[in-house]
Tab-separated table of C-alpha atoms in Angstrom:
chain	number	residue	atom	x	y	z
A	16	UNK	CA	34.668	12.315	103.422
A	17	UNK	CA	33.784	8.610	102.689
A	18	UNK	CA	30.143	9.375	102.657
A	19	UNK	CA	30.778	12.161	100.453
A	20	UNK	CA	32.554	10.267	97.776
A	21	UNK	CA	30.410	7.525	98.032
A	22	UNK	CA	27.543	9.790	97.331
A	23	UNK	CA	29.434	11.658	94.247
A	24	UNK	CA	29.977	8.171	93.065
A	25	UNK	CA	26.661	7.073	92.931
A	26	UNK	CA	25.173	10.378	91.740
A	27	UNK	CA	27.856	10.155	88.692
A	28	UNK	CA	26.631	6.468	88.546
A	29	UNK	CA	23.287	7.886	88.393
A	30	UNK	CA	23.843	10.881	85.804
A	31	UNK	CA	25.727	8.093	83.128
A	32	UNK	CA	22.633	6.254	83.422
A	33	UNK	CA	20.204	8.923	82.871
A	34	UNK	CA	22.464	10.628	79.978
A	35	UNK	CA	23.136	7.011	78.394
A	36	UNK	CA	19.205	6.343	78.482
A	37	UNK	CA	18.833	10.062	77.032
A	38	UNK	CA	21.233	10.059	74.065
A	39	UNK	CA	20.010	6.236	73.167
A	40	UNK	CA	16.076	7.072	72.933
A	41	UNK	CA	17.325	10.493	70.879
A	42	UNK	CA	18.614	8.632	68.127
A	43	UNK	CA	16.145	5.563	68.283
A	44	UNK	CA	13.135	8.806	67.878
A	45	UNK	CA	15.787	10.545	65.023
A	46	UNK	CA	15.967	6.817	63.145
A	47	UNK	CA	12.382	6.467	63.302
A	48	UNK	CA	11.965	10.189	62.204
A	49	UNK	CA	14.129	10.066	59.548
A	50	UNK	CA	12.395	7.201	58.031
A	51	UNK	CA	9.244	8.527	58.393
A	52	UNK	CA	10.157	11.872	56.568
A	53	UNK	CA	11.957	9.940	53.706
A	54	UNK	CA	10.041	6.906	52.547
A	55	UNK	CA	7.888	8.636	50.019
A	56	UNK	CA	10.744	10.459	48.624
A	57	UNK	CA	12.780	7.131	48.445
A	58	UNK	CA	10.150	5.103	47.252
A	59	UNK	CA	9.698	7.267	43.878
A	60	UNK	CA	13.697	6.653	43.745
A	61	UNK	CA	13.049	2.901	43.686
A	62	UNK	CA	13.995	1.851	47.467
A	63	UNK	CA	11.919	3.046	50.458
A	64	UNK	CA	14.672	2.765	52.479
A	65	UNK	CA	17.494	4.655	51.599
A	66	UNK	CA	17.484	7.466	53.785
A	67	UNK	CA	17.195	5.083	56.339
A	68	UNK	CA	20.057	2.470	55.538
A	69	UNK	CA	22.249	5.533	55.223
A	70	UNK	CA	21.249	6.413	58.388
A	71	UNK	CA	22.381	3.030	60.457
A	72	UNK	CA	25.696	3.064	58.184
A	73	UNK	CA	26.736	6.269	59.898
A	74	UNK	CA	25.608	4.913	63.022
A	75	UNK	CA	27.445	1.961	62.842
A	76	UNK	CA	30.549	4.029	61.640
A	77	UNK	CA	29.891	6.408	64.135
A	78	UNK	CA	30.067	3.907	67.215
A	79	UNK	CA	33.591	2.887	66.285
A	80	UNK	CA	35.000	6.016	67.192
A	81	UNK	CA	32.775	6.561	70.047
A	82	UNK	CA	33.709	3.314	71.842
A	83	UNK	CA	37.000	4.194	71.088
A	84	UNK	CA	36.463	7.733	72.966
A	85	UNK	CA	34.287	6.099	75.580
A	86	UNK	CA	36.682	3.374	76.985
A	87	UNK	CA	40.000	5.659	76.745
A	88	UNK	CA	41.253	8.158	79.334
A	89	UNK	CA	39.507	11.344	78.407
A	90	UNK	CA	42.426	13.682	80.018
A	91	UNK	CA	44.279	12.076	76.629
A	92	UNK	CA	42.169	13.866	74.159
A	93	UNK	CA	44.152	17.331	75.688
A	94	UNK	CA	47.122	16.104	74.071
A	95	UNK	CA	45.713	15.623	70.829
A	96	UNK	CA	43.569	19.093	70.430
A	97	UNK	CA	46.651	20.987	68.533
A	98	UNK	CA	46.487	17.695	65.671
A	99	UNK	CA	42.766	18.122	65.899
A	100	UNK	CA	42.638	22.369	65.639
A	101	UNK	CA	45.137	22.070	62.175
A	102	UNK	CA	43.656	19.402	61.091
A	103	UNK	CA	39.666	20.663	61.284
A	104	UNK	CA	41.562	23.975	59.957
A	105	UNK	CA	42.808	22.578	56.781
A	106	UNK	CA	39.733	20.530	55.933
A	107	UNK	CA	37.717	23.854	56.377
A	108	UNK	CA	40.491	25.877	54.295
A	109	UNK	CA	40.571	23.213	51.272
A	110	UNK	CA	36.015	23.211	50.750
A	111	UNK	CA	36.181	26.148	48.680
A	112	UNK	CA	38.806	24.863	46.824
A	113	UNK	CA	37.875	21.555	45.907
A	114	UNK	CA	34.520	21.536	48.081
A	115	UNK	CA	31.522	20.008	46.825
A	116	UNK	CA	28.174	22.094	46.130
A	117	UNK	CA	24.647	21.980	47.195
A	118	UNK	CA	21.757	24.471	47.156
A	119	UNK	CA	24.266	27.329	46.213
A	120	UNK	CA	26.498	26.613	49.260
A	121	UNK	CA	29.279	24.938	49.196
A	122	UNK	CA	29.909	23.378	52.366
A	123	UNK	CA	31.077	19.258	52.038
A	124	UNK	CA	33.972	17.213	50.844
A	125	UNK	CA	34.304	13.947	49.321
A	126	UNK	CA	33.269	11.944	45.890
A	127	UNK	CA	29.982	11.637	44.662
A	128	UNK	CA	27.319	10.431	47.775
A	129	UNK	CA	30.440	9.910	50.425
A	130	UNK	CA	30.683	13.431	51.879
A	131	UNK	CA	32.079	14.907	55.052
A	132	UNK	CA	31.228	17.989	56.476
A	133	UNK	CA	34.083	19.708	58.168
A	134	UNK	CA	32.049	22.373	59.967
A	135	UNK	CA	30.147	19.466	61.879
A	136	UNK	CA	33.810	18.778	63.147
A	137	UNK	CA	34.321	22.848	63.785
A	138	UNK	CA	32.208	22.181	66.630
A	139	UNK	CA	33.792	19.760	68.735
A	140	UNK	CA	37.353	20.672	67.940
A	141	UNK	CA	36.362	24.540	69.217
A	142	UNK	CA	34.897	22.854	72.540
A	143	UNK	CA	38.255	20.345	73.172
A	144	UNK	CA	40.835	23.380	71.830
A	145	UNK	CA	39.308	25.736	74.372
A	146	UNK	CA	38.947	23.318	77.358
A	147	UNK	CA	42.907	22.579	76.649
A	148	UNK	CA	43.990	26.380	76.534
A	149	UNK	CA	41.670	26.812	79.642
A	150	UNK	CA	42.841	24.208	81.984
A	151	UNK	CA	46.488	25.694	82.275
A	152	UNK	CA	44.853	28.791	83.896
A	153	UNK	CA	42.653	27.248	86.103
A	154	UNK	CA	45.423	25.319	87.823
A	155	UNK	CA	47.506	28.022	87.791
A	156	UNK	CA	44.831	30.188	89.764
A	157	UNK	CA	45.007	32.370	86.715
A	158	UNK	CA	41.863	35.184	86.165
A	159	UNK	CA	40.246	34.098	82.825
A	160	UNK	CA	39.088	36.789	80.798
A	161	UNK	CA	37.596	37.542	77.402
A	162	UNK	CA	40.043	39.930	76.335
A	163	UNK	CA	43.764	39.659	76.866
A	164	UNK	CA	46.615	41.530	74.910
A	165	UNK	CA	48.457	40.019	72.393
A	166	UNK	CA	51.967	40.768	74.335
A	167	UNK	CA	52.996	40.831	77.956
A	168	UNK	CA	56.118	42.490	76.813
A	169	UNK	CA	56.566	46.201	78.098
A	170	UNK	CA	58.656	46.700	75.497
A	171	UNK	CA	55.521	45.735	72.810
A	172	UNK	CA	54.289	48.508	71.305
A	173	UNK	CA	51.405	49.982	73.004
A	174	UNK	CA	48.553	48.237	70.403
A	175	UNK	CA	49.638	44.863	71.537
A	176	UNK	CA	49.863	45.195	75.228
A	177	UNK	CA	46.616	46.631	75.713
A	178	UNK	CA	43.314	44.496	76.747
A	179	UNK	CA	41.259	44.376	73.225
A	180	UNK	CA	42.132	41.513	71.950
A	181	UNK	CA	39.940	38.448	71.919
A	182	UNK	CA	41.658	36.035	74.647
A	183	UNK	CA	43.426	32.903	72.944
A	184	UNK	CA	41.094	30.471	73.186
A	185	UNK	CA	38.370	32.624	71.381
A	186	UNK	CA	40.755	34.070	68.761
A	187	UNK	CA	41.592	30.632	67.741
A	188	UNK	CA	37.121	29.498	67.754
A	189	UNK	CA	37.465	32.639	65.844
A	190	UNK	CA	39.553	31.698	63.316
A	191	UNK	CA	37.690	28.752	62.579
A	192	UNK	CA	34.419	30.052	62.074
A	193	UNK	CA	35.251	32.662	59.667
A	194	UNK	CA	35.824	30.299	56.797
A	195	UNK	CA	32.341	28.787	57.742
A	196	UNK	CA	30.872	31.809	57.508
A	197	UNK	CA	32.229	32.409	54.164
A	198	UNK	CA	30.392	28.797	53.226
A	199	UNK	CA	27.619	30.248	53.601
A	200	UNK	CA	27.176	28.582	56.859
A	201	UNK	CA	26.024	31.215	59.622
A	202	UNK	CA	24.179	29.005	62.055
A	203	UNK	CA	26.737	26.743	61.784
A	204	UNK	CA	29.460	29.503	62.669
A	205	UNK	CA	27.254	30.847	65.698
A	206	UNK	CA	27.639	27.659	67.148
A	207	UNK	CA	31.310	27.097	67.265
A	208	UNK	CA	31.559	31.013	68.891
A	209	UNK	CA	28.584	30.397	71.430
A	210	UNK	CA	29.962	26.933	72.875
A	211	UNK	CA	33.708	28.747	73.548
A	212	UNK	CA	32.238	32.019	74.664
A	213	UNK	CA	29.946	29.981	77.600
A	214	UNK	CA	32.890	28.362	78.369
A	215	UNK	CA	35.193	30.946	79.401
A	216	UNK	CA	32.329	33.011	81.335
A	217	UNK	CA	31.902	29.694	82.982
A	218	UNK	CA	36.012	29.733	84.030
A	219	UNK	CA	35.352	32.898	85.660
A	220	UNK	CA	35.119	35.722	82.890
A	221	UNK	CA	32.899	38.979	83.839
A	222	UNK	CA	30.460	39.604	81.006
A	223	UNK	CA	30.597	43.155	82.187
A	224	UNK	CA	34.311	43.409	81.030
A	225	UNK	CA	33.351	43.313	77.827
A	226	UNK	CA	29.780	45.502	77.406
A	227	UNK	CA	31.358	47.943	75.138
A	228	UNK	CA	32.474	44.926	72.361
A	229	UNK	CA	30.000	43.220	72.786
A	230	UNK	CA	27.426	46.306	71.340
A	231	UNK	CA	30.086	47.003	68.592
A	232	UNK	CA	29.454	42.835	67.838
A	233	UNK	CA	26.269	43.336	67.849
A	234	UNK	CA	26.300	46.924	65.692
A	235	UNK	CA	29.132	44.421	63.336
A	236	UNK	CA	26.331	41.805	63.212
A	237	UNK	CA	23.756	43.871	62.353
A	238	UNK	CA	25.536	44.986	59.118
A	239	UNK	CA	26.961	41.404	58.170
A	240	UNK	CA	23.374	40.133	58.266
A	241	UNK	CA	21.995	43.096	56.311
A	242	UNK	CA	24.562	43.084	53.937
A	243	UNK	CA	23.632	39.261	52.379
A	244	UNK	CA	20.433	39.709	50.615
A	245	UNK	CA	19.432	35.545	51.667
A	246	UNK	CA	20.091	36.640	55.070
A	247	UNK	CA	17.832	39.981	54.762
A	248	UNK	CA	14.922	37.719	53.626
A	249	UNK	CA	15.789	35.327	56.422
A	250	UNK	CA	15.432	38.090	58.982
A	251	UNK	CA	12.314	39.509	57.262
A	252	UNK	CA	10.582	36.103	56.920
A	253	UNK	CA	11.233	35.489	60.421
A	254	UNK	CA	9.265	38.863	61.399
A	255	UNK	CA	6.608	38.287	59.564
A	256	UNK	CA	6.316	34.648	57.760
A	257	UNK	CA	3.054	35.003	57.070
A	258	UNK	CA	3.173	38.125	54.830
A	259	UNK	CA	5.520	36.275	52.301
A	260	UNK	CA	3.745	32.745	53.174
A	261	UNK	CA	4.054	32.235	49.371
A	262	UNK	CA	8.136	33.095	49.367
A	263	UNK	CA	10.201	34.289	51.795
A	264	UNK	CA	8.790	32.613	54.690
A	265	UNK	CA	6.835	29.440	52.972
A	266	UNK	CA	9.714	27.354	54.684
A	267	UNK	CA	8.755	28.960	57.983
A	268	UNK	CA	4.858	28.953	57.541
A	269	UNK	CA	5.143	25.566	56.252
A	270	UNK	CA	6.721	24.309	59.822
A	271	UNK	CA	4.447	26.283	61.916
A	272	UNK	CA	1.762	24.496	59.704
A	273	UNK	CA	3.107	21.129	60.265
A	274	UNK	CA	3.893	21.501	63.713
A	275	UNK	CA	-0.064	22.864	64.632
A	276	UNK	CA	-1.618	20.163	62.760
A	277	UNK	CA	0.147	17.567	64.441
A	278	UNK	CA	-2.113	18.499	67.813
A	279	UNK	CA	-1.618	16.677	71.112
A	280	UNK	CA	-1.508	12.959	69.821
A	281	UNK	CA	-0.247	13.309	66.308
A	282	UNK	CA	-1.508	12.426	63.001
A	283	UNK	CA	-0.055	9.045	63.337
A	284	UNK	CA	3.942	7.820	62.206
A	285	UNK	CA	4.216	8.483	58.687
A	286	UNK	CA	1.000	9.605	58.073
A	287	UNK	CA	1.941	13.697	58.434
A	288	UNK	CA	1.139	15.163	54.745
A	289	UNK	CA	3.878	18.087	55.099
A	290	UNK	CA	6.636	15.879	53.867
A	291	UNK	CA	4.913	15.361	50.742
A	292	UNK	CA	7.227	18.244	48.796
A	293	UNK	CA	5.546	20.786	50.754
A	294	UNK	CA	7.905	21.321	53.788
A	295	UNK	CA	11.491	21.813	52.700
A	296	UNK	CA	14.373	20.062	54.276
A	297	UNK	CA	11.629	17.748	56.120
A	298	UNK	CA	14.522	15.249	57.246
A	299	UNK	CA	17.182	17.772	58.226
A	300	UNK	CA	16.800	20.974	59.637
A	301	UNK	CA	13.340	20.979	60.113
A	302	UNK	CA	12.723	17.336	61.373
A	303	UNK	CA	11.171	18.714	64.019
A	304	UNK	CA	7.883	19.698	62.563
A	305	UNK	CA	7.497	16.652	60.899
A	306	UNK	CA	8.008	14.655	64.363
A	307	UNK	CA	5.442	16.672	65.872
A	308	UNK	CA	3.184	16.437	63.092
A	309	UNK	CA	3.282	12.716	62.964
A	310	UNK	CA	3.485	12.466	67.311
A	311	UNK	CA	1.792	15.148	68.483
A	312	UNK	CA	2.774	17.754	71.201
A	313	UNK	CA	3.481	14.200	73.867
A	314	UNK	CA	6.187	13.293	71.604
A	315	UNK	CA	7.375	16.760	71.237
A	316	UNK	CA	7.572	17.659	74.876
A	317	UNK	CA	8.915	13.749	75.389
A	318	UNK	CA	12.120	14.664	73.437
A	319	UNK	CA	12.427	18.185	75.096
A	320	UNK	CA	12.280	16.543	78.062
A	321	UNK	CA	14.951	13.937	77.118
A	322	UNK	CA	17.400	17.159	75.908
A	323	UNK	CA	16.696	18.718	79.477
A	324	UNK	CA	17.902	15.513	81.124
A	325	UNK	CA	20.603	16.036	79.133
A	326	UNK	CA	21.380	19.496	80.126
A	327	UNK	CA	20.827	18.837	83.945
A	328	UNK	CA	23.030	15.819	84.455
A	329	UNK	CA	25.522	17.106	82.101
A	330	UNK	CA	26.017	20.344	83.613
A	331	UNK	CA	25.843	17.926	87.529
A	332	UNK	CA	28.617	15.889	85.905
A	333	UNK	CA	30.847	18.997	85.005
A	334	UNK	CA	30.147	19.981	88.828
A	335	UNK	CA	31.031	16.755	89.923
A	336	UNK	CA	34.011	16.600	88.196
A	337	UNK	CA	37.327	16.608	89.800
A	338	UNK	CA	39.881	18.410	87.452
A	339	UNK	CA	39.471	21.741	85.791
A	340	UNK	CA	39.826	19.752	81.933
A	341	UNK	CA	37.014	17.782	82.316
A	342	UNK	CA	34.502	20.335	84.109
A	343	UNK	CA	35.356	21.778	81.400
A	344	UNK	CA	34.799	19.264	78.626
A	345	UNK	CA	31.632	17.906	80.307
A	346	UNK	CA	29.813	21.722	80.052
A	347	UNK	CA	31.324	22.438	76.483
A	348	UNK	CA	30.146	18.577	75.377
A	349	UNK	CA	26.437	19.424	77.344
A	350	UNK	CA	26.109	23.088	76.071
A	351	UNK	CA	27.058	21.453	72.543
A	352	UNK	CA	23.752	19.224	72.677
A	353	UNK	CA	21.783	22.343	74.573
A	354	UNK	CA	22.594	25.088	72.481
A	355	UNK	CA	21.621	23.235	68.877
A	356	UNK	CA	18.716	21.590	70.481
A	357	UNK	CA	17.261	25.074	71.773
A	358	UNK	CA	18.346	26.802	68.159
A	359	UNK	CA	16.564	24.288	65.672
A	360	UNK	CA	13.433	23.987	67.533
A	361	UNK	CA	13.013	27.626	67.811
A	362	UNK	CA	13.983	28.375	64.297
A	363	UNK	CA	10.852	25.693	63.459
A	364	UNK	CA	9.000	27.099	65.590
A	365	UNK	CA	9.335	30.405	64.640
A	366	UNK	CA	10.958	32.134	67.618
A	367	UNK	CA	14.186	32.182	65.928
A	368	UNK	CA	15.654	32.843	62.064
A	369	UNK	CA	16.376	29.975	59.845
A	370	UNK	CA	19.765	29.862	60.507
A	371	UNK	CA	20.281	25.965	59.609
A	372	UNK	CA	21.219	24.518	62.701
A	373	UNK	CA	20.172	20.539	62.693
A	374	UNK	CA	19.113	18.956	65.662
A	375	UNK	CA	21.581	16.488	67.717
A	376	UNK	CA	20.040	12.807	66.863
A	377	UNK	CA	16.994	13.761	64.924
A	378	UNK	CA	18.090	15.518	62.249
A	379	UNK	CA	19.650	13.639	58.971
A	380	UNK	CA	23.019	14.181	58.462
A	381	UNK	CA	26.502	11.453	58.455
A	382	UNK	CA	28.990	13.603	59.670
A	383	UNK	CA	26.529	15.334	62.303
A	384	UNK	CA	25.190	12.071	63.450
A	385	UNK	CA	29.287	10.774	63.668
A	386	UNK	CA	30.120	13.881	65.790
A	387	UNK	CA	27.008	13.620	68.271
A	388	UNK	CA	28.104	10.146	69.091
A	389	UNK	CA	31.668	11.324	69.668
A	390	UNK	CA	30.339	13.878	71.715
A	391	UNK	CA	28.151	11.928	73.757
A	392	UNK	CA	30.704	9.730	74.554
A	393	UNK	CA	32.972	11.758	75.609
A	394	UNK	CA	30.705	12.869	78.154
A	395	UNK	CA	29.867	9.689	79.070
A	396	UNK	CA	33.750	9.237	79.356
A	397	UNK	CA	33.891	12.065	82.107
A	398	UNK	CA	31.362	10.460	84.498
A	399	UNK	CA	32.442	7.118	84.154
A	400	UNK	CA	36.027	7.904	84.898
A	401	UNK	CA	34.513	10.493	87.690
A	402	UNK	CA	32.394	7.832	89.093
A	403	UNK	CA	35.674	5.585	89.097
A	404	UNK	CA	38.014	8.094	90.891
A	405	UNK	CA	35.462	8.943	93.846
A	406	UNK	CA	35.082	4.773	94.137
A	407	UNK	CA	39.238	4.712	94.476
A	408	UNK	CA	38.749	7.695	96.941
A	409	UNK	CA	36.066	5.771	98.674
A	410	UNK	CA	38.234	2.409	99.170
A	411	UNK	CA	41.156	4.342	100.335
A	412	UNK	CA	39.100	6.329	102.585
A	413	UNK	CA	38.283	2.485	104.137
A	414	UNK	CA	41.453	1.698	104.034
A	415	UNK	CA	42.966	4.101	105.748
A	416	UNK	CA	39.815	3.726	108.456
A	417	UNK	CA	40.715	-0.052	108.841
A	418	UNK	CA	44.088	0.871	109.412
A	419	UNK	CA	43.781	3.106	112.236
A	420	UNK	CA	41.463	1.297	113.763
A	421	UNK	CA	43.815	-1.825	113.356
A	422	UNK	CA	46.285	0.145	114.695
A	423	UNK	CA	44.176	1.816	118.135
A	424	UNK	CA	43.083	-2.335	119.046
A	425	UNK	CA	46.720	-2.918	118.779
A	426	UNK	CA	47.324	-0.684	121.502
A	427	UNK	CA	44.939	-1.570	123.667
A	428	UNK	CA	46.113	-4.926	123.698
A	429	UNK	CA	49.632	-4.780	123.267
A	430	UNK	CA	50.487	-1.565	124.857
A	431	UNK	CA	53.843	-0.010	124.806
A	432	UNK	CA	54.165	-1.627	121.143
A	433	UNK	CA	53.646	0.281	117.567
């Protein structure tokens, strides 16, 4: 036992490390990127640096709350996901009322160039509102599920006590991403129902238990993507971008473009020509392309690489952990950084839709940038407090060792006495 918690200690030493190293290079490469894919369109605006300034103001604001998260007791942040849920709730309820509009969505708050983007926030409140509803179960030896009836009651009418209903933690995600979806924001919406679905199948949930749904889902999604004419082009750019090169899928073509020119070493930083109006959203969703234009495929792989460090010592730190919250918070905050990272480079790359899913670091974006930082931390949190515990565990271990062999020389020599 004291080896063993030595060892978890110094692999959870190990893991912070490796993740702290991970989510610091992410945004030095995003800084750097984001500069790169502004500059020209700042420059014409009088300032070359604009973009970028903005960029290390949300940085700095987004380290206040991340220290904050970082050096508090994580199991805290349970108590505070019911504030969090109604308050992410109203934000999202008041943006079509007094929301501000931008290339025919309407998806931010604020006054004038101070926005906030409550669907960034979506994100992280469905990951801590679903590890909190979770938790109870676990420790309770409960059987999660994916469906659950509204009504334990035998005296509820028959509707409510049968096993159709989305489970709890789902139906509330579920409830959240609806008035996303209405934005329009649909890759935005897929996110916050991914991260809670892979969280309850990792509690315990059969997948099987919920086959027939799941293809009425899919038949529902099918029909909700058809029915949006933007989305229909999105879907038929995606099969064929080079057919409507010149419209539907000049967005797409234009990344693939980018992205093959950039080769294996790159073109050189800030030297890629596709920012130069001729690959939309250069800075946001598709930074991507112009990073690999500018770097090359080493660069490319380099930051894959970095968000597969991520995944691998964020899913060994929910292992490691020792309570069901934060195994749970750890693979919600790691899936968080896995799931967007593996979205936005395949939508650039062409193996998925343009959905408009930015990617964690890289990407420009305030609130996103705010919320990665929060989110890092908080896994950061859960193997530094991890790594803490199994070092207590460790010196009592000792402890009681020193003690009993105190206690056995005692009676050697003093025999008869205790």
């Amino acid at each position: 036992m004291l080896m063993m918690n030595n060892k978890k200690a110094k692999q959870m030493y190990r893991a912070m490390l490796l993740l702290l190293g991970a989510f610091a290079l992410l945004w030095v490469i995003g800084t750097v990127n984001v500069f790169s894919a502004t500059f020209a369109e700042d420059r014409l605006s009088g300032s070359a640096y604009g973009h970028l300034l903005r960029q290390l103001v949300f940085s700095a604001v987004g380290l206040i709350p991340a220290v904050m998260v970082f050096r508090s007791d994580y199991h805290r942040l349970s108590k505070y996901s019911k504030l969090m849920y109604f308050v992410t709730l109203l934000l999202l309820l008041a943006v079509p009322l007094i929301g501000i509009e931008a290339n025919g969505a309407r998806r931010w708050l604020g006054i004038g160039k101070l926005t906030f983007q409550p669907s960034e926030l979506a994100k992280l409140t469905a990951i801590l509102c679903t590890a909190s509803l979770l938790t109870p179960m676990l420790k309770a030896g409960k059987e999660v599920t994916f469906l659950a009836p509204l009504s334990h009651n035998k005296k509820a009418p028959v509707w409510q006590r049968f096993p159709w209903w989305p489970q709890r933690a789902l139906l509330l995600t579920l409830v959240l991403a609806v008035p996303v979806f209405k934005q329009p924001d649909a890759g935005t919406a897929i996110i916050i129902l991914i991260l809670p679905v892979l969280m309850v199948w990792i509690s315990g949930a059969k997948l099987m238990e919920v086959k027939w749904p799941a293809l009425l889902v899919a038949v529902g999604a099918i029909f909700f993507v058809l029915y949006e004419p933007y989305r229909r082009d999105r879907i038929i750019a995606w099969i064929d971008p080079w057919e409507y090169e010149k419209t539907l899928g000049y967005q797409t073509v234009q990344g693939l473009i980018a992205i093959g020119s950039g080769g294996i070493f790159g073109q050189g930083l800030a030297e890629g020509i596709s920012k130069f109006s001729y690959l939309p959203e250069a800075h946001t969703d598709f930074a991507f392309a112009v990073l690999a234009q500018e770097l090359g495929l080493r660069a490319s792989l380099g930051m894959i690489v970095l968000f597969g460090i991520i995944l691998v010592y964020g899913c060994k730190c929910a292992v490691m952990c020792q309570d069901p919250f934060g195994r749970l918070l750890a693979f919600g905050t790691t899936m968080y950084f896995g799931v967007q990272g593996f979205i936005n480079i395949g939508m650039v790359s062409g193996l998925l839709p343009v959905v408009g899913v930015p990617l964690p670091f890289i990407s420009y974006g305030g609130t996103s940038l705010i919320v990665n930082m929060i989110a890092a931390a908080i896994l950061l949190n859960i193997c530094k407090s991890n790594r803490r515990e199994a070092e207590r565990q460790t010196r009592l271990a000792e402890e009681r060792e020193f003690t009993s062999m105190r206690d056995e020389t005692r009676s050697v020599f003093r025999p008869g006495r205790h």
